[in-house]
PDB file of C-alpha atoms in Angstrom:
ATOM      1  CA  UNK N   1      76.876 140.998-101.350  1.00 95.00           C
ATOM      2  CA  UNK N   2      77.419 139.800-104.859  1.00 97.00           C
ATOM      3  CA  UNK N   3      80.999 140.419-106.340  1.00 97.00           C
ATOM      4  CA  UNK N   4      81.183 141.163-110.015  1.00 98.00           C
ATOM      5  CA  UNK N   5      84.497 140.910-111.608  1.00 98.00           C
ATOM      6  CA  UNK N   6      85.471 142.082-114.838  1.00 98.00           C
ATOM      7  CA  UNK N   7      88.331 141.456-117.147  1.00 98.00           C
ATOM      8  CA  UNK N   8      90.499 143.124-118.502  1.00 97.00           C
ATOM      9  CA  UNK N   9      90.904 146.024-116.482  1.00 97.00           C
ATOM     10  CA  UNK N  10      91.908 147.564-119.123  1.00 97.00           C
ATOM     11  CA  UNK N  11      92.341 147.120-122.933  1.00 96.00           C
ATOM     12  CA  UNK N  12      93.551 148.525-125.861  1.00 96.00           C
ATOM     13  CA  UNK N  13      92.331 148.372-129.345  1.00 96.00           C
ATOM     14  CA  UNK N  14      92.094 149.847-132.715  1.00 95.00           C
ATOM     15  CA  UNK N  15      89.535 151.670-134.540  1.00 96.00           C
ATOM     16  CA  UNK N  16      87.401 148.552-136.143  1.00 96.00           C
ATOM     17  CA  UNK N  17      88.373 146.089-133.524  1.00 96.00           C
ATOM     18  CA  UNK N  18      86.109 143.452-132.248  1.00 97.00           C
ATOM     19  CA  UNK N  19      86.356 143.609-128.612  1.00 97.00           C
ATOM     20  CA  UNK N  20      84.965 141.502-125.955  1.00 98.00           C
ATOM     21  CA  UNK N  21      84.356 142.314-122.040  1.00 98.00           C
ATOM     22  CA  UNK N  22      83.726 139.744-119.524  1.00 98.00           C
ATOM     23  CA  UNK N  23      81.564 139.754-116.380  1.00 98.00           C
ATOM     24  CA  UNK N  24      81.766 136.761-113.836  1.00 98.00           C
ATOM     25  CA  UNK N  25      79.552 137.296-110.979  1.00 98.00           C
ATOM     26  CA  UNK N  26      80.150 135.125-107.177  1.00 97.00           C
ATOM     27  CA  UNK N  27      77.175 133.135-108.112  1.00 97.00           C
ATOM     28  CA  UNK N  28      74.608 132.475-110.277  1.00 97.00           C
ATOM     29  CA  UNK N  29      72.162 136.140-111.180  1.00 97.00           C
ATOM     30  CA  UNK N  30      70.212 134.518-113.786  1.00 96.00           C
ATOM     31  CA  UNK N  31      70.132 137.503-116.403  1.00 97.00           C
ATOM     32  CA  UNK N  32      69.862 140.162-114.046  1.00 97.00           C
ATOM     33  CA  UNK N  33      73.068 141.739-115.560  1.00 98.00           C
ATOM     34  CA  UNK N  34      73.036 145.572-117.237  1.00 98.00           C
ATOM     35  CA  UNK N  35      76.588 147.062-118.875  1.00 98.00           C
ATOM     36  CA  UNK N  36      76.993 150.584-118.995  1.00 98.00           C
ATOM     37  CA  UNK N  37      79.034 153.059-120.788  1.00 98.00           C
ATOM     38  CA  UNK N  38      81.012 156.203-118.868  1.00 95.00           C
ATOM     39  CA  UNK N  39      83.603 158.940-120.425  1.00 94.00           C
ATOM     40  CA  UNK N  40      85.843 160.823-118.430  1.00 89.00           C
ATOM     41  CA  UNK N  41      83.258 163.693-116.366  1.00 88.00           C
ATOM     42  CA  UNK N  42      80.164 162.837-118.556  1.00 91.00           C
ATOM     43  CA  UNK N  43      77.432 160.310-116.890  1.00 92.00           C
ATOM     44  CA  UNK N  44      77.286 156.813-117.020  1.00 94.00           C
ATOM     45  CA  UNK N  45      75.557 155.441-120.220  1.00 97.00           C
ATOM     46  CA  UNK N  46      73.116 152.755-119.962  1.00 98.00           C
ATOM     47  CA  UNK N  47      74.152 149.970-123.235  1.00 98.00           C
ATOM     48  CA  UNK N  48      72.193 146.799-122.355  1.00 98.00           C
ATOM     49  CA  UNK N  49      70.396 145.283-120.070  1.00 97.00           C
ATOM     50  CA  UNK N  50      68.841 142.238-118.981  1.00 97.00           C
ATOM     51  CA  UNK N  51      72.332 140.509-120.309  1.00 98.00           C
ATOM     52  CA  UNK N  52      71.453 140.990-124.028  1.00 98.00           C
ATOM     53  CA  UNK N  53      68.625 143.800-124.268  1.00 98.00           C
ATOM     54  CA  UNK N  54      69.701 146.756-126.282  1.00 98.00           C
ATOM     55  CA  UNK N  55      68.998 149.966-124.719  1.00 98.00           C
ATOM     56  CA  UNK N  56      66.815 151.891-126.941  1.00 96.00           C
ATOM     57  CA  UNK N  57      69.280 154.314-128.801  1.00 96.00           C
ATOM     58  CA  UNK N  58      72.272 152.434-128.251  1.00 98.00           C
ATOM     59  CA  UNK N  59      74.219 151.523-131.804  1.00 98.00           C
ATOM     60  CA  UNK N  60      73.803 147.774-132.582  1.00 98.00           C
ATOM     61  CA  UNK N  61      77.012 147.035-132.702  1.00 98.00           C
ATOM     62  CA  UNK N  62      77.163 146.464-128.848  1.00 98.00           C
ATOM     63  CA  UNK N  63      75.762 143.523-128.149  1.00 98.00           C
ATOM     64  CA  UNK N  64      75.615 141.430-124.529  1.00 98.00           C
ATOM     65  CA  UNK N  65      75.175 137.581-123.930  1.00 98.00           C
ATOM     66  CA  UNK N  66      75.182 135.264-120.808  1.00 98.00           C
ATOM     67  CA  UNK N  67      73.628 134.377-117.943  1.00 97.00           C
ATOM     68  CA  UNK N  68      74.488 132.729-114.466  1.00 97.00           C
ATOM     69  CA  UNK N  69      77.561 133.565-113.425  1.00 98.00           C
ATOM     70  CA  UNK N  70      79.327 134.886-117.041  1.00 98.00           C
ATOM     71  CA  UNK N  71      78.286 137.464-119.515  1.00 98.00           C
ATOM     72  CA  UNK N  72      80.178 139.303-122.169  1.00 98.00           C
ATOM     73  CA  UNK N  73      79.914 142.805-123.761  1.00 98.00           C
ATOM     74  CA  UNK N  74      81.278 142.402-127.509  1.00 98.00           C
ATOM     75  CA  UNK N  75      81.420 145.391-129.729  1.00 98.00           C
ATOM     76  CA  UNK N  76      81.920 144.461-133.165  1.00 96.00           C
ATOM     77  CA  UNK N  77      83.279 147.141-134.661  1.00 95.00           C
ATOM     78  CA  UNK N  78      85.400 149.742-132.497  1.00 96.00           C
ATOM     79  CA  UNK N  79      84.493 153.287-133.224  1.00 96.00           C
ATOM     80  CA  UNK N  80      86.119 156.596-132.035  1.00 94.00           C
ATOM     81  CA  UNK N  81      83.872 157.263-129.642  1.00 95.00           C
ATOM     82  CA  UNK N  82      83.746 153.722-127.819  1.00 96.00           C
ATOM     83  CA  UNK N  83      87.052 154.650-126.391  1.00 93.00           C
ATOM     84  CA  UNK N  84      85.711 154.458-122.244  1.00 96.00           C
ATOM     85  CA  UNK N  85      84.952 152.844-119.435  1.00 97.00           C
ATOM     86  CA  UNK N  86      82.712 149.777-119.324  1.00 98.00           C
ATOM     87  CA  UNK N  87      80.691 148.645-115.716  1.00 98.00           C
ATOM     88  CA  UNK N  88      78.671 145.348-115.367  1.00 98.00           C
ATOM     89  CA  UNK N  89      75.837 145.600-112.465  1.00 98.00           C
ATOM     90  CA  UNK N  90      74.391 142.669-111.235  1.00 98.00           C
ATOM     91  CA  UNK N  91      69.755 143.715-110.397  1.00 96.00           C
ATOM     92  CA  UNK N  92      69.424 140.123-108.769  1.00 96.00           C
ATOM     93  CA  UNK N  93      69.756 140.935-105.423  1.00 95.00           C
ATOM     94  CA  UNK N  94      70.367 143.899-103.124  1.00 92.00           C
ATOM     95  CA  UNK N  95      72.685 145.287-103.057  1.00 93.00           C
ATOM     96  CA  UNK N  96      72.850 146.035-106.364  1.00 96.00           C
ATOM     97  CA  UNK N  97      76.259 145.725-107.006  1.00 97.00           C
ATOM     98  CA  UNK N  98      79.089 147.117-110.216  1.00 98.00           C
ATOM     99  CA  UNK N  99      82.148 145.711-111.596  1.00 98.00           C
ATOM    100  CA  UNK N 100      85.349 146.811-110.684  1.00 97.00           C
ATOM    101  CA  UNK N 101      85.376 148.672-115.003  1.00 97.00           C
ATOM    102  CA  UNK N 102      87.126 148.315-117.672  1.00 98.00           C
ATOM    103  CA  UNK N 103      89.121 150.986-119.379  1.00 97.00           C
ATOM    104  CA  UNK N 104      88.893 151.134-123.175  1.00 97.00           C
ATOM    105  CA  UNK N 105      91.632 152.719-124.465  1.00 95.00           C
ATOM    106  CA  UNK N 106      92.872 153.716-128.348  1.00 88.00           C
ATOM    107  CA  UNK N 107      95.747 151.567-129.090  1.00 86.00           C
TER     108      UNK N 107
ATOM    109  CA  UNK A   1      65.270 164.599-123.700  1.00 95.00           C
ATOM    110  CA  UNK A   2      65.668 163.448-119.949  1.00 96.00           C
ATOM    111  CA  UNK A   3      68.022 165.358-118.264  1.00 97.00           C
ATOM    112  CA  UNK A   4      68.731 165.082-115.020  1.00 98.00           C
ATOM    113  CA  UNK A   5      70.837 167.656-113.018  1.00 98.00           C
ATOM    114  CA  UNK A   6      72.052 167.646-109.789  1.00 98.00           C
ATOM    115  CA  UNK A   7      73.810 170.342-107.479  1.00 98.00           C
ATOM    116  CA  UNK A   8      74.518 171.005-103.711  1.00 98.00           C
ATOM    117  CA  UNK A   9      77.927 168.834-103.548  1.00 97.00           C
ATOM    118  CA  UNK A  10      80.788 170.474-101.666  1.00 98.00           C
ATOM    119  CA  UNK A  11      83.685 170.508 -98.787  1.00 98.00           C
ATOM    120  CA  UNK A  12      82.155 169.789 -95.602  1.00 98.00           C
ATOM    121  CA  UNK A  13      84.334 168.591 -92.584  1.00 98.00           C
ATOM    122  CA  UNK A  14      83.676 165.348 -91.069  1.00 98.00           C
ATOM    123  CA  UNK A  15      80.737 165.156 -88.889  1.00 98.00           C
ATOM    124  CA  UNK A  16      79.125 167.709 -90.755  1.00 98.00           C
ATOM    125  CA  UNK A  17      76.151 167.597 -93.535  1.00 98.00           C
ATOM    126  CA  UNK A  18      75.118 168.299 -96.848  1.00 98.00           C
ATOM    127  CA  UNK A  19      71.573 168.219 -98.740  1.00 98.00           C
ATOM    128  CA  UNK A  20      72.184 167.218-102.387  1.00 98.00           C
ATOM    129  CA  UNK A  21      69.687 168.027-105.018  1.00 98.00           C
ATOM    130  CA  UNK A  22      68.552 166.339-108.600  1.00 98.00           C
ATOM    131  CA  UNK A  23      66.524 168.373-110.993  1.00 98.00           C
ATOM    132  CA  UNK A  24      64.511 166.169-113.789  1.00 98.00           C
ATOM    133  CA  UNK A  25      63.028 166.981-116.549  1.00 98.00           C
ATOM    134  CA  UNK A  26      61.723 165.297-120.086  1.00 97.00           C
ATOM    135  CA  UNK A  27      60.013 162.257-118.393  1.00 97.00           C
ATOM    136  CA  UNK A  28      57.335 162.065-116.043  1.00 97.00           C
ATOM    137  CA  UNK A  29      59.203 162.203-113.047  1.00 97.00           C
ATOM    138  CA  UNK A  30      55.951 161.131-111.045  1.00 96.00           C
ATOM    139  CA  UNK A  31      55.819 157.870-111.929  1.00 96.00           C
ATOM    140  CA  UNK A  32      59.132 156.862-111.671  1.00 96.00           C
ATOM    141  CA  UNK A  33      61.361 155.260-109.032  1.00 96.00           C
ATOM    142  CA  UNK A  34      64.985 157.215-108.492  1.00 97.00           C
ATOM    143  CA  UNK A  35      68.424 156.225-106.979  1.00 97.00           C
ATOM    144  CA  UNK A  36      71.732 157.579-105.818  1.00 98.00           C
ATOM    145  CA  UNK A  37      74.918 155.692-107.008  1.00 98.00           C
ATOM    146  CA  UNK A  38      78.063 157.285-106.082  1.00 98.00           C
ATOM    147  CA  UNK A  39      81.884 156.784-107.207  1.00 96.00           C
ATOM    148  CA  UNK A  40      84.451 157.382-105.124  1.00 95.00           C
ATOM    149  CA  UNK A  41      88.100 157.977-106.213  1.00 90.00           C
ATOM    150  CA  UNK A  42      89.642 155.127-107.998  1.00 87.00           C
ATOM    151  CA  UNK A  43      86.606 152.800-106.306  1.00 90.00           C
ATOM    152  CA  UNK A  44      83.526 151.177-108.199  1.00 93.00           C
ATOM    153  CA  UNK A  45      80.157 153.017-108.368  1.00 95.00           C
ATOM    154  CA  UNK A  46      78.004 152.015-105.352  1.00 97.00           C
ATOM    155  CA  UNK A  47      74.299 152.354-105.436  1.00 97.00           C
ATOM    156  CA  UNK A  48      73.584 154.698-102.011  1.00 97.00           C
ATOM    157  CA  UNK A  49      69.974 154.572-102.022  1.00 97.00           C
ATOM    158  CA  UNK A  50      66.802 154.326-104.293  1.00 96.00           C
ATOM    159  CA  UNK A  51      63.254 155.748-103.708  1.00 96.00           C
ATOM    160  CA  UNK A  52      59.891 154.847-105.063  1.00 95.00           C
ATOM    161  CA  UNK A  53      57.459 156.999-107.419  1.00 95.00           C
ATOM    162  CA  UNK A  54      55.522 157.568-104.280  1.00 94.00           C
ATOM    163  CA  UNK A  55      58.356 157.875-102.198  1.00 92.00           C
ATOM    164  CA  UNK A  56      56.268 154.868-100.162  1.00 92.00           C
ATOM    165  CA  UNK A  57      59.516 152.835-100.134  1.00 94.00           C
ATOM    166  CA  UNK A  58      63.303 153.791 -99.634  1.00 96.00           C
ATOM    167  CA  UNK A  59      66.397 151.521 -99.976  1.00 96.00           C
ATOM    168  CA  UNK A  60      69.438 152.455 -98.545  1.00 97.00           C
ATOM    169  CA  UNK A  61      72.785 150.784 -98.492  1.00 97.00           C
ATOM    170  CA  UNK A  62      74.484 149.845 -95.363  1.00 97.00           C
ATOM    171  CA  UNK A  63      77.243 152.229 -95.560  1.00 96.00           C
ATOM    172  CA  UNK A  64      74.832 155.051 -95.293  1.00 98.00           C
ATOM    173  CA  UNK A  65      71.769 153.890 -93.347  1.00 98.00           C
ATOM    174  CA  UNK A  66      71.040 155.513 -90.423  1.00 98.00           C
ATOM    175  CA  UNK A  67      73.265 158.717 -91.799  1.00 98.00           C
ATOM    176  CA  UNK A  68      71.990 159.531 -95.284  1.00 98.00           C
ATOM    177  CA  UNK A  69      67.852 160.442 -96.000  1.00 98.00           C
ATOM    178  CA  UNK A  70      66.449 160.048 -99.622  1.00 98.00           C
ATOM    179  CA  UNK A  71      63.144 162.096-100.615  1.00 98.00           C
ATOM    180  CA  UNK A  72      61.539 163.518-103.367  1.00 98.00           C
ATOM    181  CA  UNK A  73      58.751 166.244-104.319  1.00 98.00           C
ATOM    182  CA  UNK A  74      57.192 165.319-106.886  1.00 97.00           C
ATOM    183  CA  UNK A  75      55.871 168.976-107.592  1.00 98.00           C
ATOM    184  CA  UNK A  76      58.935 170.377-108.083  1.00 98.00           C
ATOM    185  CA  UNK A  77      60.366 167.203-110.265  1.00 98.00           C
ATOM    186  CA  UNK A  78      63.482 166.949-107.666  1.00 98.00           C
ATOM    187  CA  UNK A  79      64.951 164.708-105.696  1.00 98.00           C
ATOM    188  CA  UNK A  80      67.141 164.988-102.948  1.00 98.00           C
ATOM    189  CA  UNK A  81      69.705 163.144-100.464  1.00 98.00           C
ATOM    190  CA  UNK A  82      70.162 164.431 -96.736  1.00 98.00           C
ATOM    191  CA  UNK A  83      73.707 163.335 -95.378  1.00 98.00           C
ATOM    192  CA  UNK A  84      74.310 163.679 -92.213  1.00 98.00           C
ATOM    193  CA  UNK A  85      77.583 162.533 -89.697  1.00 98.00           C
ATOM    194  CA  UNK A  86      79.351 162.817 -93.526  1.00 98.00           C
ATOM    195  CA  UNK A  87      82.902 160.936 -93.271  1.00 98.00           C
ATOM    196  CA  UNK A  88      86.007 160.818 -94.729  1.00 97.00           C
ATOM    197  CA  UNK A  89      85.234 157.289 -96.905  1.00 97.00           C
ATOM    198  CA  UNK A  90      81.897 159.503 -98.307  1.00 98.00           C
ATOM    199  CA  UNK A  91      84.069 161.882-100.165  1.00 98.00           C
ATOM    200  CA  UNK A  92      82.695 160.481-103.777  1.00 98.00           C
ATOM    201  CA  UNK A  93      81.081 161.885-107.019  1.00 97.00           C
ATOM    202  CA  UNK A  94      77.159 161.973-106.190  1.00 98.00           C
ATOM    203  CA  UNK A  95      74.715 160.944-109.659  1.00 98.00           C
ATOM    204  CA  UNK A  96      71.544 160.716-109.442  1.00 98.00           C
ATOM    205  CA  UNK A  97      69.853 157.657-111.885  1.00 98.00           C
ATOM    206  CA  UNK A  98      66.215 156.874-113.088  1.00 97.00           C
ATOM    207  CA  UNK A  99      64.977 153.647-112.811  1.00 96.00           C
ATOM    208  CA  UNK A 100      64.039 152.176-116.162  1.00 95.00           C
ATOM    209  CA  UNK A 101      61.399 149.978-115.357  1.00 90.00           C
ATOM    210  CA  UNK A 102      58.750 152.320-113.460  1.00 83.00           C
ATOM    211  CA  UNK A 103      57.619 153.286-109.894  1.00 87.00           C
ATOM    212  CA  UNK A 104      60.092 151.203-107.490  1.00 86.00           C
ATOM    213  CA  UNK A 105      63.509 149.769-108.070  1.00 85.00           C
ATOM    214  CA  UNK A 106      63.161 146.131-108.734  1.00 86.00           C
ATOM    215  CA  UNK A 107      64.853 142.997-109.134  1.00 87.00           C
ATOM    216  CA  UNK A 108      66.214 142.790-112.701  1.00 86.00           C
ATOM    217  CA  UNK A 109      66.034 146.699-113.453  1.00 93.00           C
ATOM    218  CA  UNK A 110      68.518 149.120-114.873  1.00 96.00           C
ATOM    219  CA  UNK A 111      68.616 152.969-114.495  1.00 97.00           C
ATOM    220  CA  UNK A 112      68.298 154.171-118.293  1.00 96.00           C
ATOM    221  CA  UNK A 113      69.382 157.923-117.529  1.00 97.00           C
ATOM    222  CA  UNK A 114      72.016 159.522-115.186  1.00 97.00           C
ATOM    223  CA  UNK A 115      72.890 162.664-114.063  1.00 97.00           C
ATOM    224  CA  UNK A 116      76.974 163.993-114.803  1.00 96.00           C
ATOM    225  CA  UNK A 117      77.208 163.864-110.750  1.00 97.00           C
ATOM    226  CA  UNK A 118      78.221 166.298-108.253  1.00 98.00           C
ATOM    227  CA  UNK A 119      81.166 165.879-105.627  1.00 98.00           C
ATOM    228  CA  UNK A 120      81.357 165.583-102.108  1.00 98.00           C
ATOM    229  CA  UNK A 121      84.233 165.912-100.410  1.00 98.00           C
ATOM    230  CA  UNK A 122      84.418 165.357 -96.519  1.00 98.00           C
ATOM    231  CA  UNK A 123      87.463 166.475 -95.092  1.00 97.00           C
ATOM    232  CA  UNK A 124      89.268 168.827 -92.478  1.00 96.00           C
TER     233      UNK A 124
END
């Protein structure tokens, strides 16, 4: 199985932060690599995918880059409701495997 | 609007079984592959299985093979998991997840819509 990693764990930030979130996967999954969104009870939320592919609906200023073994969700400017908990999932082999999250919190 | 609703989680001792069920609805639910990616407490979500448009081809996850049964009926735009010999470490929040792509999960695919999950607990 493919680990994914991400760091922080958790962060805190401030309304109109610029915040970054890293992936690192075990080894190299091209730019198989999707980041999703998830508040507390309410479903996961599907941001990007393909590393850097916007999900249709999803405000711009998420954005996702890398490929290999280390990609990065940046949102430019922090808005209220960004405050939740970001997964990276690795589609380059089964199975298809999630980051451990990282909790966005208000500061 | 896709929504995707699922039902049929619930306390069931261990060794026993439970049929979960996912409603769909604003999409074409035909021609789409579908998945089951669970969260356990404090753990990371886990894709449990994923099922073709036709339902032609399955994928299960180790974990569950042999225990757990993914189908669909396309009529009825639902899809379902069968677990059976349920234990302890399957206690989790159940979702059910379109695949964004289009009839089977694939290599470099996402799921673009999720159901808010329904909850399994297995315990005596």
């Amino acid at each position: 199985d493919i680990q994914m990693t991400q760091s922080p764990s958790s962060l805190s930030a401030s309304v109109g932060d610029r915040v970054s979130i890293t992936c690192r996967a075990r080894q190299s999954i091209s730019s198989f690599l999707n980041w999703y969104q998830q508040k507390p009870g309410k479903a996961p939320k599907l941001l990007i995918y393909a590393a850097s592919s916007l999900q249709s609906g999803v405000p711009s200023r998420f954005s996702g880059s890398g490929s290999g073994t280390d990609f990065t969700l940046t949102i430019s400017s922090l808005q209220p409701e960004d405050f939740a908990t970001y997964y990276c999932q690795q589609t380059y082999s089964t199975p298809f495997t999630f980051g451990q999250g990282t909790r966005l919190e208000i500061k | 609007e896709v929504q995707l609703l699922e039902s049929g989680g619930g306390l069931v001792r261990p060794g026993g079984s439970l049929r979960l069920s996912c409603v769909a609805s604003g999409f074409p639910f035909s021609n789409y592959g579908m998945t089951w990616v669970r969260q356990a407490p404090g753990k990371r979500l886990e894709l449990v299985s994923s099922i073709s448009a036709s339902a032609g081809s399955t994928y299960y996850a180790d974990s569950v093979r042999g225990r757990f049964t993914i189908s669909r009926d396309n009529s009825k735009n639902t899809l379902y998991l069968e677990m059976d010999s349920l234990r302890a470490e399957d206690t989790a929040v159940y979702h059910c997840a379109k695949v964004r792509q289009g009839v089977t999960l694939i290599v470099g695919d996402a799921f673009d819509f999720w159901g808010q999950g329904t909850m399994v607990t297995v315990s005596s």
